[in-house]
Amino acid sequence: MTHKNIITIQLIVAIFISFLIQPFAFCANTDAKFNQLAVFSSSPDSHWQMAKVIPNSQNQFLIIDQAHKLQLTQANGNPITLLDGKQHIQRLVKFSALALHPSFAYSEQHGAFTFYTAHTELAEDIKHRNRLPLKSDTTAPFDNVVTEWQLKSTDTGFVLEEESKRELIRIPSPNLEASINQVAFNPFIKNWQKHYGLLFVALPSITGLEQHPLYSGSVLRINPASFGLRAYTVPTDNPFTLNNDIHPEVAATGLGPVQTVHWLKENVNQFAVNNGKTTSLVKLGDDWRQVEHQDKQAVELANISNMLYFRNSALNNDMLPFVFVMKKSDSWKLAAMSLSAMTLPTEIMPIPNEIIKANGRPLLFKGSEGELLLLELKTKSLFTLSGFIAAKTIEHAAPDNATPVATNSNNLFIILIILGLIFLAGFMLLRKQDRFKDAKKLLNSHYARFDVDQDLNQLHLYKRHQEVASKSLSFNQVLRCEVSLNDTVIATVDEQTPFSNSAEKAVNNAFKEEKRHKMVDDKVRKVAMTLLNQDKKTDNLCLYLREGNQRLTKMRYEHVQSQVIDWLWHLSYVVAPESTEKRLITEKPVKPKPSVKKVVSTPVPTPASPVQHVQNDKPVNSESLPTSAQPRPQDQQINKSDDELIDSLNKLLELKNQGFLTEAEFENSKAKIVLQLTQTKK
């Protein structure tokens, strides 16, 4: 059954049932309420500043308090201090943001148990290699620093790996007003997609510097994976990489006092920015410092919590999937809206003052079982939303012979169950057919393989399932090549970064380490390559893609590894011939072949009886010599000599095929054997 047929059947059933349930009217759900799950134990002097829920845990949270301590807290237990900021960071002023890597809960993937912090510290070394450069007329006594940390999972919980601290980027700050407000990842990008694992940094504007590309309110986008001596890399498709006036890390600028960034599920190149008063849609590459960008779409939205993508039919918010807590007239309400359509917020339900005080600081999270959690930082209390009723009817005046309301409700409940089962069956069929839809879409949008044409000095790029090259590039057109393994760049070759034997070893080690991991159902293994040509355009190749136990590309993993390394060496000799060292070829050990004695035994002389011999000066072809079936008595001695000749030539041919004899040696030996047998017969 095709997608079109399934959708048509579902629409017909939905229209039919809509006529059945037309007499029923619905009102807002007033039976949902927040129930308290826990009150976390901590010191009375500990004031929580920020929190993140640990995925797939029983309501465990990472907390940073006012004393600059990172703690692991849970409902039934005392908090565990994982990190004391004052001890680990010199000149620390404050922490300002916290984020978990999207692969935090996947122990076998890159980014497992990894989290990131942003803090402000007193600047000391203005020439620090990770510090973004500024113009000489801008003074910055502070640094905003993004740091990567690693936790280690133990039987009793998590502990911090002391040596895991890794500084990513330093952003100079003229004052404390410009502290980083958010570090985060796009939660809608899957781990096999191109932009998975890119870190976003929200930097608010500074009064008096509204025209500065960095301090006018900007969002930065970097790849936090290290590469060589670089603590991070800049994605090649960042919008300002070719603009000398704007740092290449910047993804959008001129946004004003940015507080939070929220991503749209429908478009990876668009996000919503809240500045404390309004929420606006932003595209990658937007520069709102210019007059023509001031007509941006915005919705007034102040005094709100974080936004959470939480689509739930019980909340009647299928079209308004982003939920948040909003303060209105000193009271808090649960609300929802659509970011893609920028609709006005819709109030779902009020929240009692005993749950959130007027000066409260609520945060919303999704629990391990998909439930909606509310964490109140002021009171350190955790609540969950419960008590949903699917629908509630409004009673109308009815004639005496009318069916009671309770009976109608039961019929409606049965109809809704049937409708739900039909749509569930359709969804399961669609899901079965679309299991690899996203992966195949990626493959169809990228080149699938390449080959190097030494005669034409060209690189041929092929689309999936095509034997004719879709595009050809001369070697001189390629300025840069990046190779990534699971979206982590493992090799870069350009004029400034030639390939080397140590780089080849690092690439081989990366491939080898990845090969050690078992390909479980959700595991994805991807090898990609990005080419930058002279026109500043990129060509993307997905050379290897495997999801679970199914390989979606033609070439094998080892073949891709070998071909990529050969190409990197070749490109390095083209773009950086003088600085590229000589490649050291390590030959694989060859199994020794069985030794064959080269000495050819002298043929046994024929008997003295007279034998008629026919002289033939043409070369003897051992493969074309016939063998007699049953020789006649008068031909036995002739056949015996012929057999000896054939046997000797066969042995000689075998030595040649095994590489023990050259062509000249083979011809000389063959002539000697023929001559010797001829003389013997005479």
XYZ file of C-alpha atoms in Angstrom:
682
model
C 0.000 0.000 0.000
C 1.432 3.367 -1.022
C 1.668 6.525 1.069
C -1.041 8.163 -1.032
C -3.502 5.303 -0.457
C -2.884 5.263 3.287
C -3.392 9.020 3.630
C -6.556 8.886 1.479
C -8.085 6.161 3.663
C -7.242 8.090 6.817
C -8.845 11.278 5.464
C -12.046 9.439 4.480
C -12.316 7.843 7.928
C -11.596 11.168 9.648
C -14.315 12.959 7.632
C -16.807 10.178 8.360
C -16.132 10.221 12.086
C -16.244 14.025 12.163
C -19.921 13.762 11.147
C -20.508 11.277 13.943
C -19.011 13.469 16.627
C -20.461 16.746 15.312
C -23.117 16.967 18.076
C -20.406 17.062 20.724
C -18.757 20.314 21.805
C -15.448 20.554 23.668
C -14.110 22.965 26.183
C -10.605 23.535 27.504
C -9.150 20.858 29.738
C -9.428 22.047 33.323
C -8.591 18.736 34.990
C -4.849 18.834 34.362
C -2.704 19.946 37.270
C 0.876 19.973 38.486
C 1.692 17.440 41.191
C 4.813 17.711 43.309
C 7.349 14.949 42.752
C 10.190 16.023 45.011
C 11.838 18.793 46.974
C 15.583 18.564 46.493
C 17.775 18.715 49.555
C 20.559 21.294 49.557
C 22.141 23.919 51.717
C 19.848 26.875 52.563
C 22.601 29.178 51.310
C 22.700 27.421 47.934
C 20.837 29.443 45.301
C 20.350 27.572 42.053
C 21.236 29.581 38.949
C 20.688 27.083 36.126
C 19.793 23.422 35.617
C 19.751 20.677 32.984
C 17.959 17.341 33.238
C 20.115 14.268 32.581
C 18.522 12.277 29.716
C 17.094 8.819 30.477
C 17.569 9.292 34.227
C 15.164 9.142 37.129
C 14.814 12.909 37.520
C 18.513 13.655 37.939
C 19.685 17.208 37.290
C 22.962 19.036 36.825
C 22.794 22.260 38.837
C 25.060 25.316 38.994
C 24.517 27.440 42.094
C 25.504 30.944 43.120
C 28.686 29.614 44.747
C 29.934 28.484 41.289
C 29.530 24.795 42.116
C 28.245 22.191 39.675
C 26.179 19.587 41.510
C 24.414 16.367 40.633
C 21.090 16.252 42.443
C 18.233 13.781 42.494
C 14.962 13.277 44.341
C 16.131 10.705 46.869
C 19.617 11.667 47.883
C 21.970 14.422 48.843
C 23.533 16.577 46.117
C 26.996 15.569 44.899
C 29.449 18.335 44.029
C 31.132 17.474 40.729
C 32.933 20.731 40.035
C 34.024 23.678 42.166
C 34.478 26.556 39.745
C 36.752 28.559 42.020
C 39.201 25.655 42.236
C 39.181 24.704 38.546
C 39.032 28.155 36.926
C 41.367 30.992 37.839
C 40.011 34.564 37.791
C 36.427 33.230 37.608
C 33.721 35.873 37.916
C 30.577 33.825 37.250
C 29.059 30.935 35.315
C 26.484 32.050 32.757
C 25.333 28.994 30.735
C 25.229 25.182 30.782
C 24.555 22.604 28.030
C 24.714 18.831 27.531
C 26.017 17.262 24.330
C 23.128 15.682 22.338
C 24.928 12.297 22.585
C 25.309 12.633 26.364
C 23.219 9.525 27.089
C 24.829 7.307 24.395
C 27.933 5.759 25.920
C 29.429 4.497 22.637
C 29.118 7.747 20.689
C 31.316 10.808 20.500
C 30.033 13.289 23.075
C 28.949 10.721 25.657
C 28.797 12.188 29.199
C 30.089 15.510 27.830
C 28.785 18.894 28.948
C 29.697 22.513 28.279
C 29.803 25.612 30.458
C 30.135 29.301 29.699
C 31.726 31.599 32.254
C 33.156 35.091 32.556
C 36.657 35.662 33.889
C 39.150 38.484 34.152
C 41.203 38.689 30.972
C 44.930 38.102 31.350
C 46.478 37.059 28.032
C 45.003 39.037 25.130
C 47.057 36.906 22.710
C 45.567 33.605 23.857
C 45.297 31.291 20.846
C 41.581 30.572 21.463
C 40.696 34.268 21.872
C 38.781 35.929 19.062
C 40.768 38.884 17.699
C 39.427 42.413 18.141
C 40.266 45.747 16.592
C 42.871 47.724 18.496
C 40.371 50.434 19.499
C 38.202 47.985 21.479
C 39.247 47.266 25.059
C 38.031 44.087 26.729
C 39.002 43.516 30.379
C 36.894 40.332 30.554
C 36.767 37.063 28.637
C 33.698 34.916 28.016
C 34.960 31.329 27.877
C 33.212 28.172 26.657
C 34.681 25.014 28.207
C 34.124 21.316 27.561
C 34.038 18.872 30.490
C 33.730 15.099 30.700
C 31.888 13.009 33.271
C 32.575 9.364 34.000
C 29.728 6.989 34.718
C 30.198 4.773 37.779
C 28.023 2.351 39.711
C 27.138 5.104 42.175
C 26.556 7.868 39.623
C 28.785 10.348 37.834
C 32.198 11.750 38.694
C 34.146 14.467 36.910
C 37.248 13.414 34.993
C 39.813 15.859 36.352
C 41.887 16.020 33.171
C 38.901 16.452 30.863
C 38.736 20.255 31.013
C 39.178 21.620 27.484
C 38.788 25.264 26.608
C 37.054 25.849 23.266
C 36.735 29.563 22.596
C 37.344 32.916 24.292
C 35.193 35.900 23.403
C 36.554 39.237 24.653
C 34.031 41.263 26.648
C 34.173 45.025 27.284
C 32.011 44.601 30.417
C 29.941 42.097 32.364
C 26.854 43.102 30.401
C 27.962 40.883 27.514
C 28.131 37.522 29.293
C 27.125 34.497 27.233
C 23.440 33.831 27.886
C 23.154 30.403 26.266
C 25.183 27.524 24.871
C 23.054 24.871 23.199
C 22.650 22.331 20.397
C 19.845 22.003 17.858
C 17.777 19.133 19.354
C 16.056 18.260 16.068
C 19.169 17.235 14.095
C 19.866 13.490 14.063
C 23.340 12.069 14.525
C 23.646 11.017 10.864
C 22.767 14.479 9.563
C 25.285 17.078 8.487
C 24.944 19.689 11.237
C 24.725 17.286 14.163
C 26.798 18.323 17.169
C 27.309 21.988 16.203
C 27.382 24.265 19.244
C 25.484 27.573 19.304
C 26.555 30.474 21.534
C 24.174 33.388 22.256
C 25.921 36.691 22.969
C 23.778 39.755 23.862
C 24.338 43.288 22.606
C 26.303 45.953 24.493
C 25.114 49.517 24.850
C 27.110 51.780 22.565
C 28.345 48.918 20.356
C 25.105 48.201 18.471
C 26.922 48.318 15.120
C 29.731 45.979 16.155
C 29.364 42.575 14.400
C 30.075 40.713 17.641
C 28.536 42.966 20.302
C 25.342 43.966 18.478
C 23.681 40.763 19.641
C 24.985 37.699 17.834
C 24.633 33.939 17.646
C 27.819 31.957 16.985
C 28.012 28.441 15.536
C 31.097 26.225 15.892
C 32.049 22.553 15.796
C 33.351 21.801 19.320
C 35.385 18.770 18.193
C 39.112 19.456 18.296
C 41.243 19.153 15.176
C 45.009 19.130 15.538
C 46.012 22.211 17.498
C 42.618 23.794 16.964
C 40.255 23.600 19.918
C 37.288 23.916 17.558
C 36.556 24.351 13.862
C 34.245 26.652 11.934
C 31.675 24.898 9.706
C 32.466 25.559 6.061
C 28.880 26.665 5.393
C 28.803 29.324 8.094
C 27.350 32.387 6.348
C 30.141 34.899 7.076
C 33.255 32.808 6.390
C 34.133 34.979 3.369
C 33.348 38.299 5.068
C 36.515 39.877 6.447
C 34.530 42.307 8.625
C 32.665 39.611 10.574
C 34.159 36.721 12.520
C 33.541 33.433 10.651
C 32.095 31.906 13.839
C 29.097 34.279 13.665
C 25.860 32.765 12.300
C 23.635 35.857 12.729
C 24.284 39.360 14.064
C 22.528 42.600 14.988
C 19.924 40.696 17.031
C 19.939 42.946 20.106
C 19.881 41.694 23.722
C 19.702 37.977 22.883
C 18.639 35.817 25.823
C 17.632 32.438 24.383
C 17.603 30.645 21.035
C 14.963 28.078 20.027
C 15.141 25.908 16.913
C 12.432 25.022 14.443
C 11.886 21.376 13.650
C 10.904 22.189 10.060
C 13.995 24.216 9.078
C 17.571 23.733 10.321
C 18.595 27.110 8.877
C 16.078 29.090 10.909
C 15.595 29.675 14.628
C 13.705 31.936 17.031
C 15.441 34.448 19.296
C 13.950 35.881 22.485
C 15.395 39.129 23.817
C 13.310 39.403 26.980
C 10.528 41.406 25.341
C 9.883 39.879 21.934
C 10.505 36.628 20.071
C 11.617 36.864 16.430
C 12.389 34.468 13.595
C 16.012 34.555 12.424
C 17.737 32.894 9.463
C 21.376 31.923 9.263
C 23.240 34.844 7.741
C 20.858 37.563 8.976
C 22.520 40.904 9.736
C 19.937 43.115 11.430
C 22.326 46.021 11.809
C 21.241 47.058 8.340
C 18.071 49.078 7.791
C 16.559 46.618 5.320
C 16.445 43.901 7.984
C 14.384 45.865 10.515
C 11.018 44.584 9.243
C 11.488 41.313 11.097
C 8.519 39.279 12.248
C 8.188 39.398 16.032
C 5.745 38.537 18.811
C 5.686 40.355 22.138
C 6.706 37.785 24.705
C 8.148 38.863 28.063
C 8.685 37.160 31.425
C 8.716 33.598 30.135
C 10.587 30.440 31.056
C 12.517 28.356 28.583
C 10.558 26.984 25.619
C 10.112 23.225 25.279
C 8.980 21.308 22.206
C 6.200 19.226 23.774
C 3.392 18.205 21.442
C 0.634 16.442 23.366
C -2.931 15.835 22.252
C -4.130 16.107 25.856
C -2.954 19.726 25.846
C -4.744 20.382 22.544
C -1.495 21.886 21.233
C -0.816 19.855 18.091
C -0.579 23.093 16.118
C 1.183 24.936 18.975
C 4.009 22.555 19.883
C 6.220 24.910 21.930
C 5.124 25.171 25.569
C 6.447 27.537 28.222
C 5.503 29.193 31.491
C 4.490 32.847 31.168
C 4.127 35.471 33.889
C 1.062 37.674 33.640
C -0.134 40.054 36.383
C 2.039 38.420 39.077
C 0.674 34.957 38.269
C 2.050 32.201 36.086
C 0.311 30.316 33.294
C 1.206 27.377 31.080
C 1.078 28.586 27.472
C 1.858 27.331 23.964
C 2.599 28.796 20.546
C 3.928 27.971 17.095
C 7.358 29.406 16.336
C 7.269 28.656 12.613
C 4.028 30.629 12.197
C 4.867 33.123 14.978
C 1.370 32.870 16.448
C 0.334 34.708 19.576
C 0.719 32.564 22.714
C -2.315 30.552 23.794
C -2.926 30.025 27.505
C -3.434 26.374 28.401
C -3.945 26.525 32.157
C -3.128 28.701 35.177
C -0.488 27.599 37.675
C -1.276 28.137 41.376
C 0.872 30.579 43.357
C 1.858 27.854 45.814
C 3.715 26.135 42.960
C 5.420 29.218 41.493
C 5.709 32.411 43.516
C 5.548 35.803 41.837
C 9.361 36.006 41.857
C 9.826 32.363 40.893
C 12.211 30.972 38.268
C 10.499 28.031 36.518
C 12.092 25.716 33.954
C 10.361 23.083 31.799
C 11.863 19.703 30.897
C 10.753 16.447 29.319
C 11.074 13.444 31.649
C 12.479 10.023 30.859
C 8.967 8.705 30.123
C 7.918 11.674 28.022
C 6.102 13.503 30.807
C 6.208 17.280 31.308
C 8.364 18.345 34.273
C 8.467 21.754 35.959
C 11.505 22.628 38.079
C 11.221 25.706 40.300
C 14.753 26.982 40.993
C 13.737 29.251 43.875
C 12.104 26.529 45.981
C 14.110 23.635 44.446
C 10.877 21.735 43.840
C 10.005 19.380 40.997
C 6.468 18.986 39.623
C 4.881 16.874 36.912
C 1.764 17.583 34.875
C -0.943 14.960 35.321
C -4.707 14.462 35.437
C -5.516 14.653 31.728
C -9.006 13.820 30.462
C -9.220 13.285 26.721
C -12.395 15.320 26.238
C -15.117 16.902 28.294
C -18.609 17.532 26.935
C -20.753 20.594 27.492
C -24.252 19.663 28.559
C -27.092 21.076 26.444
C -30.833 21.054 27.022
C -32.237 17.896 25.463
C -35.704 16.476 24.841
C -37.034 13.772 27.119
C -36.367 11.004 24.613
C -32.762 12.084 24.036
C -29.861 9.766 24.822
C -28.246 10.625 28.149
C -24.986 12.589 28.047
C -23.099 9.745 29.693
C -24.106 7.388 26.891
C -23.022 9.883 24.262
C -19.689 10.263 26.029
C -19.157 6.511 25.986
C -19.952 6.356 22.273
C -17.600 9.232 21.627
C -14.870 7.508 23.609
C -15.253 4.343 21.505
C -15.198 6.356 18.270
C -12.039 8.148 19.328
C -10.365 4.828 20.165
C -11.257 3.442 16.729
C -9.980 6.593 15.056
C -6.772 6.424 17.059
C -6.200 2.776 16.114
C -6.717 3.543 12.413
C -4.246 6.394 12.478
C -1.805 4.320 14.523
C -1.922 1.524 11.945
C -1.334 4.032 9.165
C 1.519 5.582 11.099
C 3.184 2.194 11.633
C 2.938 1.412 7.918
C 4.400 4.780 7.000
C 7.140 4.367 9.555
C 8.037 0.943 8.197
C 8.308 2.318 4.660
C 10.150 5.478 5.725
C 12.673 3.915 8.075
C 15.607 5.099 6.047
C 13.923 8.086 4.400
C 16.161 10.703 6.039
C 19.298 8.706 5.369
C 18.403 8.163 1.710
C 17.547 11.844 1.340
C 21.033 12.642 2.598
C 22.598 10.227 0.114
C 20.599 11.609 -2.805
C 21.644 15.181 -1.996
C 25.361 14.306 -1.823
C 27.814 12.758 -4.231
C 28.278 9.085 -3.435
C 31.773 8.359 -4.735
C 34.718 9.769 -6.652
C 37.676 8.664 -8.707
C 40.960 10.311 -9.629
C 41.822 10.610 -13.332
C 45.596 10.982 -13.558
C 45.564 11.303 -17.344
C 43.192 14.288 -17.388
C 44.249 15.647 -13.971
C 40.621 15.611 -12.887
C 38.525 14.472 -9.965
C 35.251 12.874 -11.088
C 32.252 13.001 -8.722
C 29.394 10.507 -9.055
C 25.844 10.622 -7.780
C 24.247 7.584 -6.198
C 23.560 4.666 -8.592
C 25.233 6.494 -11.507
C 28.099 5.253 -13.637
C 28.694 8.556 -15.462
C 30.357 11.384 -13.547
C 27.925 14.148 -12.563
C 30.715 16.650 -12.091
C 34.423 16.861 -12.826
C 36.936 19.154 -11.156
C 40.495 19.751 -12.224
C 42.976 19.227 -9.414
C 43.886 22.927 -9.433
C 40.257 23.903 -8.804
C 40.166 22.194 -5.399
C 41.373 24.577 -2.693
C 40.484 22.569 0.378
C 39.276 19.148 1.401
C 37.792 18.078 4.734
C 37.157 14.475 5.716
C 34.806 13.772 8.596
C 33.975 10.576 10.428
C 30.587 10.674 12.139
C 30.499 14.467 11.598
C 33.848 14.913 13.347
C 36.529 16.356 11.090
C 39.529 14.010 11.105
C 41.572 15.489 8.242
C 41.899 18.805 6.429
C 44.152 19.532 3.455
C 44.700 22.981 1.987
C 47.595 25.233 1.096
C 48.254 26.015 4.759
C 47.626 22.488 6.039
C 49.444 19.865 3.926
C 48.955 16.167 4.525
C 51.684 14.262 6.341
C 52.613 10.796 7.526
C 51.543 11.678 11.060
C 48.205 12.914 9.729
C 47.772 9.647 7.802
C 48.439 7.719 10.988
C 45.849 9.795 12.851
C 43.260 9.167 10.133
C 43.956 5.423 10.166
C 43.656 5.372 13.956
C 40.321 7.199 13.766
C 38.968 4.676 11.248
C 40.324 1.799 13.328
C 38.810 3.113 16.557
C 35.415 3.582 14.919
C 35.562 0.039 13.457
C 35.896 -1.357 16.990
C 32.428 -0.161 17.962
C 29.577 -2.566 17.393
C 26.869 -1.430 14.988
C 23.792 -1.681 17.187
C 20.368 -0.680 15.841
C 20.647 3.063 16.543
C 24.358 3.309 15.757
C 25.274 5.303 12.653
C 28.648 5.236 10.923
C 29.276 7.884 8.277
C 32.302 8.979 6.259
C 31.853 12.299 4.463
C 34.075 14.610 2.456
C 33.694 18.314 1.667
C 35.516 20.025 -1.209
C 35.971 23.792 -1.482
C 36.670 24.978 -5.029
C 37.980 28.237 -6.481
C 34.451 29.649 -6.798
C 34.096 29.381 -2.997
C 31.454 26.707 -3.504
C 31.421 23.396 -1.711
C 30.762 19.892 -2.977
C 29.603 17.401 -0.361
C 30.222 13.667 -0.626
C 28.811 10.924 1.566
C 31.190 8.061 0.835
C 30.022 5.610 3.488
C 26.802 5.394 5.503
C 25.679 2.539 7.656
C 22.760 2.470 10.076
C 22.710 -0.500 12.402
C 23.346 -3.647 10.389
C 22.407 -2.132 7.020
C 24.990 -0.476 4.790
C 23.365 2.162 2.577
C 26.379 2.876 0.362
C 28.124 0.648 -2.156
C 31.772 0.856 -1.113
C 33.119 -1.027 1.875
C 34.516 0.761 4.904
C 38.148 -0.289 4.281
C 37.961 0.702 0.604
C 36.718 4.168 1.539
C 39.503 4.524 4.099
C 42.205 3.649 1.547
C 40.743 5.817 -1.221
C 40.353 8.866 1.028
C 43.952 8.688 2.254
C 45.312 8.320 -1.292
C 43.289 11.354 -2.400
C 44.472 13.481 0.537
C 48.081 12.749 -0.362
C 47.438 13.525 -4.023
C 45.665 16.817 -3.248
C 48.396 17.825 -0.819
C 51.035 17.417 -3.537
C 48.886 19.657 -5.774
C 47.987 22.525 -3.399
C 51.139 22.465 -1.251
C 53.900 20.721 -3.235
C 56.811 22.297 -1.387
C 55.565 21.738 2.164
C 54.228 18.197 1.644
C 56.605 15.559 2.909
C 57.360 12.292 1.148
C 54.836 9.579 1.864
C 56.187 6.544 3.644
C 54.593 3.422 2.231
C 54.319 0.607 4.739
C 53.996 -2.636 2.838
C 51.788 -5.328 4.238
C 53.638 -8.576 5.080
C 53.339 -11.126 2.296
C 53.031 -14.794 3.094
C 56.129 -16.639 1.781
C 55.487 -18.805 -1.250
C 56.578 -22.426 -1.168
C 60.131 -22.705 -2.421
C 60.608 -24.450 -5.752
C 63.908 -25.929 -6.680
C 65.218 -24.131 -9.771
C 67.539 -26.959 -10.901
C 65.969 -28.868 -13.760
C 66.766 -32.557 -13.651
C 68.464 -34.084 -16.706
C 66.015 -36.131 -18.764
C 66.452 -39.882 -18.744
C 68.200 -41.048 -21.973
C 66.079 -42.977 -24.381
C 66.946 -46.600 -25.232
C 69.443 -47.307 -28.002
C 66.843 -48.623 -30.365
C 66.562 -46.526 -33.508
C 63.848 -43.873 -33.316
C 62.746 -41.768 -36.209
C 62.876 -38.081 -35.171
C 61.313 -35.173 -37.008
C 63.158 -31.846 -36.568
C 60.917 -28.786 -35.835
C 62.463 -25.331 -35.513
C 59.262 -23.587 -34.241
C 58.937 -22.737 -30.520
C 57.212 -25.358 -28.480
C 53.979 -24.354 -26.733
C 53.550 -26.564 -23.716
C 49.828 -25.883 -23.504
C 49.126 -26.970 -27.094
C 51.061 -30.262 -27.041
C 48.668 -33.197 -27.426
C 48.767 -36.232 -25.197
C 48.215 -39.634 -26.838
C 45.568 -41.916 -25.445
C 46.807 -45.487 -26.043
C 50.163 -45.414 -27.942
C 50.871 -48.176 -30.361
C 53.904 -50.401 -29.588
C 55.982 -48.892 -32.368
C 55.367 -45.352 -31.038
C 56.037 -45.999 -27.320
C 59.631 -44.738 -27.272
C 58.712 -41.602 -29.259
C 55.805 -40.905 -26.906
C 58.052 -41.406 -23.866
C 60.458 -38.734 -25.116
C 57.562 -36.426 -25.865
C 56.171 -36.946 -22.356
C 59.536 -36.049 -20.844
C 59.661 -32.901 -22.965
C 56.143 -31.870 -21.934
C 56.856 -32.570 -18.262
C 60.051 -30.493 -18.314
C 58.384 -27.601 -20.095
C 55.467 -27.658 -17.650
C 57.857 -27.426 -14.702
C 59.689 -24.588 -16.412
C 56.426 -22.736 -17.072
C 55.397 -23.153 -13.443
C 58.685 -21.574 -12.286
C 58.061 -18.630 -14.587
C 54.494 -18.122 -13.358
C 55.697 -18.110 -9.746
C 58.162 -15.349 -10.535
C 61.380 -17.327 -10.188
C 62.298 -16.901 -13.879
C 62.259 -13.875 -16.130
C 61.014 -14.060 -19.706
C 64.574 -14.266 -21.058
C 65.585 -16.975 -18.586
C 62.468 -18.942 -19.476
C 63.221 -18.836 -23.237
C 66.882 -19.828 -22.746
C 66.007 -22.760 -20.458
C 63.294 -23.956 -22.827
C 65.717 -23.929 -25.766
C 68.315 -25.901 -23.774
C 65.780 -28.583 -22.794
C 64.561 -29.008 -26.355
C 68.136 -29.168 -27.652
C 69.190 -31.679 -24.986
C 66.249 -33.997 -25.708
C 66.896 -33.723 -29.432
C 70.559 -34.701 -29.025
C 69.602 -37.590 -26.739
C 67.176 -38.972 -29.312
C 69.869 -38.830 -31.968
